[in-house]
Short mmCIF file of C-alpha atoms in Angstrom, two decimals:
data_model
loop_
_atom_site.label_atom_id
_atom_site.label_comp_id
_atom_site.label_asym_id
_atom_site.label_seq_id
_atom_site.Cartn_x
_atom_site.Cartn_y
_atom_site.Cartn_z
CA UNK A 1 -4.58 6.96 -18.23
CA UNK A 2 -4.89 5.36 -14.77
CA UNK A 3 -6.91 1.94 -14.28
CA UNK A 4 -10.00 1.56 -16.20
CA UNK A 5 -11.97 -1.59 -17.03
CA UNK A 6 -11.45 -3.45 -20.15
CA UNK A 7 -13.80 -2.90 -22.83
CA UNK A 8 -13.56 0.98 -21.96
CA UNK A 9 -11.38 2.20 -24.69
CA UNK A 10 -13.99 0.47 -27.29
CA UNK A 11 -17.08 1.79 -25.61
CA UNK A 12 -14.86 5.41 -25.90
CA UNK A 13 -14.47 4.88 -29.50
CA UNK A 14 -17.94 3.44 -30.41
CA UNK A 15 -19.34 6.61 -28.26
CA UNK A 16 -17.22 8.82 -30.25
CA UNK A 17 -17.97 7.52 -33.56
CA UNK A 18 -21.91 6.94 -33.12
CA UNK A 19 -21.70 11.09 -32.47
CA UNK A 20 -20.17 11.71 -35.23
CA UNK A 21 -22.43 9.38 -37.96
CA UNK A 22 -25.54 11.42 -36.10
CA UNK A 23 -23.98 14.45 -37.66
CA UNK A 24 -23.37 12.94 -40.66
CA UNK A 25 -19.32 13.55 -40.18
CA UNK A 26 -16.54 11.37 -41.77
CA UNK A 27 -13.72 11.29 -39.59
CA UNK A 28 -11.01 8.66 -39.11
CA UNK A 29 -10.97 7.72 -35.02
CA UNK A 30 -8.77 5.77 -33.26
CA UNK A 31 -8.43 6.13 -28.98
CA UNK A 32 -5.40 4.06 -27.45
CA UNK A 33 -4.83 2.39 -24.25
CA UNK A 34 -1.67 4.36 -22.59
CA UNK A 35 -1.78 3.05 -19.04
CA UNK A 36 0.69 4.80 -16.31
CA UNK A 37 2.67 2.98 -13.63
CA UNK A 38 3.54 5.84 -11.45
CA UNK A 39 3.90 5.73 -7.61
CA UNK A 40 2.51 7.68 -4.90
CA UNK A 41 5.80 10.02 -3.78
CA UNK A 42 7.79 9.42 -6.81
CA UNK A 43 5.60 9.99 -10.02
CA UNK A 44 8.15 12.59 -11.62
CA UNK A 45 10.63 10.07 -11.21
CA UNK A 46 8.70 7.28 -12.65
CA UNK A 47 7.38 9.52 -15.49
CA UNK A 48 10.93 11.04 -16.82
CA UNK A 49 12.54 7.58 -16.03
CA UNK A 50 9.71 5.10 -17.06
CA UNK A 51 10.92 0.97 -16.78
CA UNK A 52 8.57 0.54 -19.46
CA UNK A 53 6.05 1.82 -21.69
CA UNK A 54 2.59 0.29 -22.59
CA UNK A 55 0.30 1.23 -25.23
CA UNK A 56 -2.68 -0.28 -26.78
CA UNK A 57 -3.75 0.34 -30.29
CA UNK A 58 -5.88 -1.01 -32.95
CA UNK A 59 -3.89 0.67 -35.96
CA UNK A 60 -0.71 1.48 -37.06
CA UNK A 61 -1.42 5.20 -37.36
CA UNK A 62 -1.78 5.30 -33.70
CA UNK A 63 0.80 3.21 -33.10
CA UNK A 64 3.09 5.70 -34.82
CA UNK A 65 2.24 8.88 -33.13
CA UNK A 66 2.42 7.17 -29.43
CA UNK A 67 5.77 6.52 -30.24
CA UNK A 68 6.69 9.81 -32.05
CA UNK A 69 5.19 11.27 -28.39
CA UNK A 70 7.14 8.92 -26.00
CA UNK A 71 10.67 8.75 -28.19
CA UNK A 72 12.55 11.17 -26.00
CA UNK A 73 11.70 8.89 -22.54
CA UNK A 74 12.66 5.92 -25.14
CA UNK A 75 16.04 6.79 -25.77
CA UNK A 76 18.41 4.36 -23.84
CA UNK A 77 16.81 1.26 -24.66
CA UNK A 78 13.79 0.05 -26.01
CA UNK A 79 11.27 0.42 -23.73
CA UNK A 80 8.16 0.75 -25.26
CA UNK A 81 5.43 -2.82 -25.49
CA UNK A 82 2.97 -2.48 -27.84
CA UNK A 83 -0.12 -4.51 -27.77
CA UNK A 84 -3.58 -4.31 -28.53
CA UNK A 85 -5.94 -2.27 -26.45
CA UNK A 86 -7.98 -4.75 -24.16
CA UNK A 87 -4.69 -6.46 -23.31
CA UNK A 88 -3.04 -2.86 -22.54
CA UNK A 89 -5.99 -2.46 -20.16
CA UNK A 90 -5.92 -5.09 -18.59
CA UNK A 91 -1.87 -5.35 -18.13
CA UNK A 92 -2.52 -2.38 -15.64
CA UNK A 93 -4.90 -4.53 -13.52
CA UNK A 94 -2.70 -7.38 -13.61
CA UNK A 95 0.57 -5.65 -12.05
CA UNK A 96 -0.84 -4.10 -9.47
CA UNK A 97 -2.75 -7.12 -8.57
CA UNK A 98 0.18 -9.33 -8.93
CA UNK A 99 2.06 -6.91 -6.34
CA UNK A 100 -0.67 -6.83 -4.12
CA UNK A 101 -0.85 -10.67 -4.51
CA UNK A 102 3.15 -10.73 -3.18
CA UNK A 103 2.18 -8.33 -0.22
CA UNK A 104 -0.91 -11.03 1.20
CA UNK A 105 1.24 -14.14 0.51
CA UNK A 106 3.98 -12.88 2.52
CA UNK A 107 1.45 -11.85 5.38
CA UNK A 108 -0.18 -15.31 5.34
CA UNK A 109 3.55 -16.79 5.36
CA UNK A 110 3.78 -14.65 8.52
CA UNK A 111 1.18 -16.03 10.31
CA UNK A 112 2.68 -19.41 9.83
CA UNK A 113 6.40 -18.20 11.27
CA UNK A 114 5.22 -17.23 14.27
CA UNK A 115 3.03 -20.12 14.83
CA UNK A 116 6.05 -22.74 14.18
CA UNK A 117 8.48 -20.37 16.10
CA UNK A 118 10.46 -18.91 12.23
CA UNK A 119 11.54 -15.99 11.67
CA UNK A 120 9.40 -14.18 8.59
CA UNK A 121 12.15 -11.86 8.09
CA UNK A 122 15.05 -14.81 7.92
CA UNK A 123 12.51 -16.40 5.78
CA UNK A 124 11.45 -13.30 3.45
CA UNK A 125 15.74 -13.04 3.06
CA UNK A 126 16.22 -16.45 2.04
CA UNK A 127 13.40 -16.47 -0.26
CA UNK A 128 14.48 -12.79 -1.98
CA UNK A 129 17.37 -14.16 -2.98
CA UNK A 130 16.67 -16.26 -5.47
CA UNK A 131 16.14 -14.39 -8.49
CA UNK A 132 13.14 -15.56 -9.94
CA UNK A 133 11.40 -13.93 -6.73
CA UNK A 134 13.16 -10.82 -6.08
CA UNK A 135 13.48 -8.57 -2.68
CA UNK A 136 10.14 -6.25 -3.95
CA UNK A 137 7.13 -6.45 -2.39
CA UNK A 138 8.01 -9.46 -0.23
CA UNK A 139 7.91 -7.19 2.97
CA UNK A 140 5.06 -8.54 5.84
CA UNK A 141 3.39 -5.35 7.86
CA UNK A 142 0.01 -4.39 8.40
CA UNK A 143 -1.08 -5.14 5.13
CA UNK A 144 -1.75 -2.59 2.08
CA UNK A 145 -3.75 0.57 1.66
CA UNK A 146 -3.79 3.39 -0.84
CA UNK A 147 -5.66 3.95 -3.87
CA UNK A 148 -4.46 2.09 -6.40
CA UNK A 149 -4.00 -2.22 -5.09
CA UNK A 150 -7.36 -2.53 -3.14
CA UNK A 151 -9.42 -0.96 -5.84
CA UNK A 152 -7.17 -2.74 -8.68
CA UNK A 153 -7.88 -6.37 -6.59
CA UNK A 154 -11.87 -5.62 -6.28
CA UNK A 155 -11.74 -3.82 -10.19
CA UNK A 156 -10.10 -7.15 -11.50
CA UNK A 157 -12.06 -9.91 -9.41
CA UNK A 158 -15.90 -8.09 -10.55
CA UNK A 159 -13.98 -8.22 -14.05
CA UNK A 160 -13.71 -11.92 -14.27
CA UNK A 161 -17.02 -12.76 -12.54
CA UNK A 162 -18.71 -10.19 -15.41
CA UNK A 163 -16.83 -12.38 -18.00
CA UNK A 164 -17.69 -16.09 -15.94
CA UNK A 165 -15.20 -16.66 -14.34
CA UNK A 166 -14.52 -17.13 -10.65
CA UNK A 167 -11.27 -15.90 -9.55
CA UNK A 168 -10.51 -17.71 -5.89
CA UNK A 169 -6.81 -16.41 -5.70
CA UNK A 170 -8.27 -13.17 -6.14
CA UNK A 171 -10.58 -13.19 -3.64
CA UNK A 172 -8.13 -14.36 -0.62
CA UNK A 173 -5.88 -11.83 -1.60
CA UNK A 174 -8.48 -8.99 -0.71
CA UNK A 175 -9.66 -11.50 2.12
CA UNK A 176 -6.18 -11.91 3.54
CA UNK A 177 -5.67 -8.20 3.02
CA UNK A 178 -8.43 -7.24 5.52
CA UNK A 179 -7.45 -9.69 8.06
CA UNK A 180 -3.97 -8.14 8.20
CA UNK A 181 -5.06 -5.09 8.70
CA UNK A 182 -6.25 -6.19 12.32
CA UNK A 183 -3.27 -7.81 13.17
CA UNK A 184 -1.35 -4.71 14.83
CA UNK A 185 -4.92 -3.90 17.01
CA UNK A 186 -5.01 -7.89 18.07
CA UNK A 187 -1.25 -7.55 19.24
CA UNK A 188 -1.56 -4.58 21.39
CA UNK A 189 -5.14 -5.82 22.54
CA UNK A 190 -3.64 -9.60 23.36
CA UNK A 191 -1.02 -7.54 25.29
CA UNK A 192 -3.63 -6.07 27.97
CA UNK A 193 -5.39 -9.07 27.66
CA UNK A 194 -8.11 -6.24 26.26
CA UNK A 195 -8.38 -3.86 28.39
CA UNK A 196 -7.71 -0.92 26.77
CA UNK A 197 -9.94 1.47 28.15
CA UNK A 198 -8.42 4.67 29.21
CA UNK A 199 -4.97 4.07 27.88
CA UNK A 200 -2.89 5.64 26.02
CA UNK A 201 -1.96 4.45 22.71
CA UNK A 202 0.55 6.78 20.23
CA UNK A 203 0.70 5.54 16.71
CA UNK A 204 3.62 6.67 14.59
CA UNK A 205 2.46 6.76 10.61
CA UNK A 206 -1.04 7.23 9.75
CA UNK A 207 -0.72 7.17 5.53
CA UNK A 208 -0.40 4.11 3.79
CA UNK A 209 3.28 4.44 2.86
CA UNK A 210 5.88 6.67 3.59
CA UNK A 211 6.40 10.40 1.30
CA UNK A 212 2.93 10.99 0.80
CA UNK A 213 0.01 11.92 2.76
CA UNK A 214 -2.65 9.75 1.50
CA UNK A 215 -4.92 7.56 4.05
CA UNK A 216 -6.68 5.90 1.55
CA UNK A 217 -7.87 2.53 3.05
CA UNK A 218 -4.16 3.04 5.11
CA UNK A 219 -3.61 0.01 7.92
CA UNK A 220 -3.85 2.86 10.85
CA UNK A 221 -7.51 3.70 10.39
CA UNK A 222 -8.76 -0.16 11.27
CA UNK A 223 -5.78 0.25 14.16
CA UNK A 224 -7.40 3.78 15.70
CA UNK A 225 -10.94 2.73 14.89
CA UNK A 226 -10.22 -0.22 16.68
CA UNK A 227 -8.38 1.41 19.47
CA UNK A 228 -11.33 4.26 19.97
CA UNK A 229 -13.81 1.40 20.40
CA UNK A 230 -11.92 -0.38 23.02
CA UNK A 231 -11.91 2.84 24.68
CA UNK A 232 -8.17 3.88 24.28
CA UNK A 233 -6.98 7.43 23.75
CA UNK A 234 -5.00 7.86 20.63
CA UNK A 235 -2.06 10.35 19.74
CA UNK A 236 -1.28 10.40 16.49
CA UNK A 237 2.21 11.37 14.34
CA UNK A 238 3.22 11.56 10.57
CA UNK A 239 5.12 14.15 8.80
CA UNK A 240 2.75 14.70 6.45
CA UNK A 241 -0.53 12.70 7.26
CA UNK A 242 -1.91 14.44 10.56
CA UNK A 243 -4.33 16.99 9.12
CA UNK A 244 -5.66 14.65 7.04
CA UNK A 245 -6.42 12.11 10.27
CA UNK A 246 -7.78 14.91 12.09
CA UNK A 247 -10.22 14.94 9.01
CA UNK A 248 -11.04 11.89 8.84
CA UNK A 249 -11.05 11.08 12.90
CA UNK A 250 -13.38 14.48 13.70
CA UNK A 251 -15.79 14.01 16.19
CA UNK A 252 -13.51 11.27 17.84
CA UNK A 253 -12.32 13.83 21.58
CA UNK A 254 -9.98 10.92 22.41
CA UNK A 255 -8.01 11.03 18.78
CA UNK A 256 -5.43 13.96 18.91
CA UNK A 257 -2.26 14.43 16.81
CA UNK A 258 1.38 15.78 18.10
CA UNK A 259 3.80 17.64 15.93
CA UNK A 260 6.81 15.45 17.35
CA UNK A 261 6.96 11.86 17.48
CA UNK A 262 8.07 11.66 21.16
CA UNK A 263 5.44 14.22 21.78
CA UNK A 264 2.66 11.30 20.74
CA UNK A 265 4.63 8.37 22.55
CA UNK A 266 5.01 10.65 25.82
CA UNK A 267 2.81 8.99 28.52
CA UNK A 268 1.84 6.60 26.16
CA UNK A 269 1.07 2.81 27.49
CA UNK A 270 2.09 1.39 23.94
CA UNK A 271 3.77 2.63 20.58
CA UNK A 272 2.57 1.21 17.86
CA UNK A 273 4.60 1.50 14.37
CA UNK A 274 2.81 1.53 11.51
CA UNK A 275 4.20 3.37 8.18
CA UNK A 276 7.95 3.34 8.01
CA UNK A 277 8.65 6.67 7.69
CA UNK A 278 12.63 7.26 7.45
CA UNK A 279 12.64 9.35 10.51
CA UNK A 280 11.07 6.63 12.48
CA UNK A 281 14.14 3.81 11.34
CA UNK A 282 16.79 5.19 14.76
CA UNK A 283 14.96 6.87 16.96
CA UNK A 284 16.56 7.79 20.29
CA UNK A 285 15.30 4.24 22.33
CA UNK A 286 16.26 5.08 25.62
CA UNK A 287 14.27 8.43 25.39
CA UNK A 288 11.73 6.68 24.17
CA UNK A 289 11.39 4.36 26.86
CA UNK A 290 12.22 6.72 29.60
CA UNK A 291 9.14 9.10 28.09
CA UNK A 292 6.36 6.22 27.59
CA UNK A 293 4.18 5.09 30.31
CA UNK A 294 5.20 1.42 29.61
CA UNK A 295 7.81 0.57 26.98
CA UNK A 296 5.54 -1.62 24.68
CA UNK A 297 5.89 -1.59 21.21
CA UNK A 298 4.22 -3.19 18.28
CA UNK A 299 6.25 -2.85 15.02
CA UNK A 300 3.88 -3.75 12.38
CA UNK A 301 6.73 -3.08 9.81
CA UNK A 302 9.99 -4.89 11.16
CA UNK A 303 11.80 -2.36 10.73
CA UNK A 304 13.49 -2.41 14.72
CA UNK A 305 16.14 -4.98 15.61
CA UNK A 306 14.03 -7.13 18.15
CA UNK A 307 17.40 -7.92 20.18
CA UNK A 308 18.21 -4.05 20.74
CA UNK A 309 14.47 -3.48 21.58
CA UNK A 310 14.46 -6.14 24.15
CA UNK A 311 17.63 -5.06 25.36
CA UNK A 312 16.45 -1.39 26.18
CA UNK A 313 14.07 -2.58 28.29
CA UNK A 314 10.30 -2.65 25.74
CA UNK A 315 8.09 -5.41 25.41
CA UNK A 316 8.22 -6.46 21.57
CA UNK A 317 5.60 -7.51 19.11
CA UNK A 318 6.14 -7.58 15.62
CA UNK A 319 4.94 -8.93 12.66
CA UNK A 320 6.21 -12.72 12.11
CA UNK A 321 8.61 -13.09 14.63
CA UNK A 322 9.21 -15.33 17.67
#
């Protein structure tokens, strides 16, 4: 099962039972905690190839048939935790928010590098290499989206005020969250010292992560909202996003979409990069700069050498960086 708060399994149980002594039924009941950790673009993967394998349970019987049912994903090595049910639920809570609690640190720490004149991505490289913190999730951009880590965050935070307890860290992760998601917006705006109106702005990536065409709470709908109120025409590209932006941006004349990339950035008075689609890693930078109005670019992802960008002639922001 996906994310559900703790206690539910119980009140499942209880529900199920209570039915059953109304009809005057004997029946032994047990329902388990099975959580999933599959991502957005590669659930098969994650499924047939699970890292590990969490299941709650509040008797042996049930312990035996979840395992009967997961041995052939179980064969390599053991990867199976068993625990009891609330902390099975509430292990699903706590890895998302932990990741989503990597992703805001790393944003604050951004706002700090460029501030003292550091490098966040030096900084995220020296700081990934020691093994207790690890490369994943220690990535700055425009902050996160989707439908798992912003609901997980709010989901987990209500959880511990229901149970009396304020959780601070909690709350400036979410907090933090929202203020990055403004950043890209404030860069290009800063830029024309904000005046926007009339110009053109293309935006490259409009889901909240590359392989998947999801714009659940995605960084580019606070960009283009932002951008429409300022008056700014906005062309839009993803590979897989753009009918669902012209969905969600209907009503809006000056939010189109282009097939091609250099299609949206044609004309265009700034580029701004916000889900790091592979296609987007090399594009062709003198065509680009030869095709835009005025060769500004905001990379909210890092993902373009700042050196080669200045050198082809654009006017660089990024995210972190001097």
């Amino acid at each position: 099962k996906s994310t559900v708060p703790v206690g539910t399994c119980e009140r499942v149980r209880d529900a199920i039972r209570g039915r059953l002594d109304s009809r005057g039924v004997e029946c032994d009941v047990s329902v388990a905690s099975n959580p999933e950790f599959l991502k957005e673009g590669a659930a098969i993967g994650d499924f047939m190839k699970p890292d590990r394998i969490v299941i709650g349970v509040d008797n042996p019987a049930a312990e035996r048939l979840l395992r009967e049912i997961y041995a052939p994903f179980n064969r390599n090595h053991e990867k199976l935790l068993c625990m009891d049910v609330r902390s099975s639920e509430l292990t699903k809570y706590a890895a998302n928010t932990m990741l989503a609690t990597k992703i805001s640190l790393m944003n604050e720490l951004s706002h700090v590098a460029a501030r003292v004149g550091a490098d966040i991505e030096q900084v995220r490289k020296g700081i990934g290499s020691d093994p207790r913190i690890g490369y994943s999730f220690i990535y700055p951009g425009p902050g996160y989206g989707g439908s798992c880590f912003p609901k997980d965050v709010r989901a987990l935070e209500h959880t511990a005020r229901a149970a009396g307890y304020r959780a601070e860290l909690l709350q400036a992760v979410e907090a933090v969250n929202a203020r990055q998601k403004k950043v890209p917006f404030e860069l290009l705006s800063r830029h024309y010292v904000n005046e926007l109106e009339g110009r053109k702005i293309a935006v490259w990536g409009l889901s909240f992560k590359p392989n998947t065409d999801d714009m659940r709470e995605a960084p580019s709908i606070d960009l283009v909202e932002a951008a429409l109120e300022a008056g700014a025409h906005v062309v839009g590209h993803d590979p897989q996003a753009a009918t669902e932006a012209r969905r969600r941006f209907a009503g809006h004349e000056r939010f189109t979409t282009a097939d091609d990339p250099y299609e949206a950035a044609a004309g265009a008075d700034a580029l701004v990069l916000v889900t790091e689609w592979k296609q987007y890693w090399a594009p062709d930078f003198d065509r680009l700069a030869s095709e835009m109005r005025q060769a500004v670019v905001v990379d909210a992802r890092n993902i373009w050498p700042p050196g080669v960008m200045r050198e082809r002639g654009f006017t660089y922001y990024a995210i972190g960086r001097p």
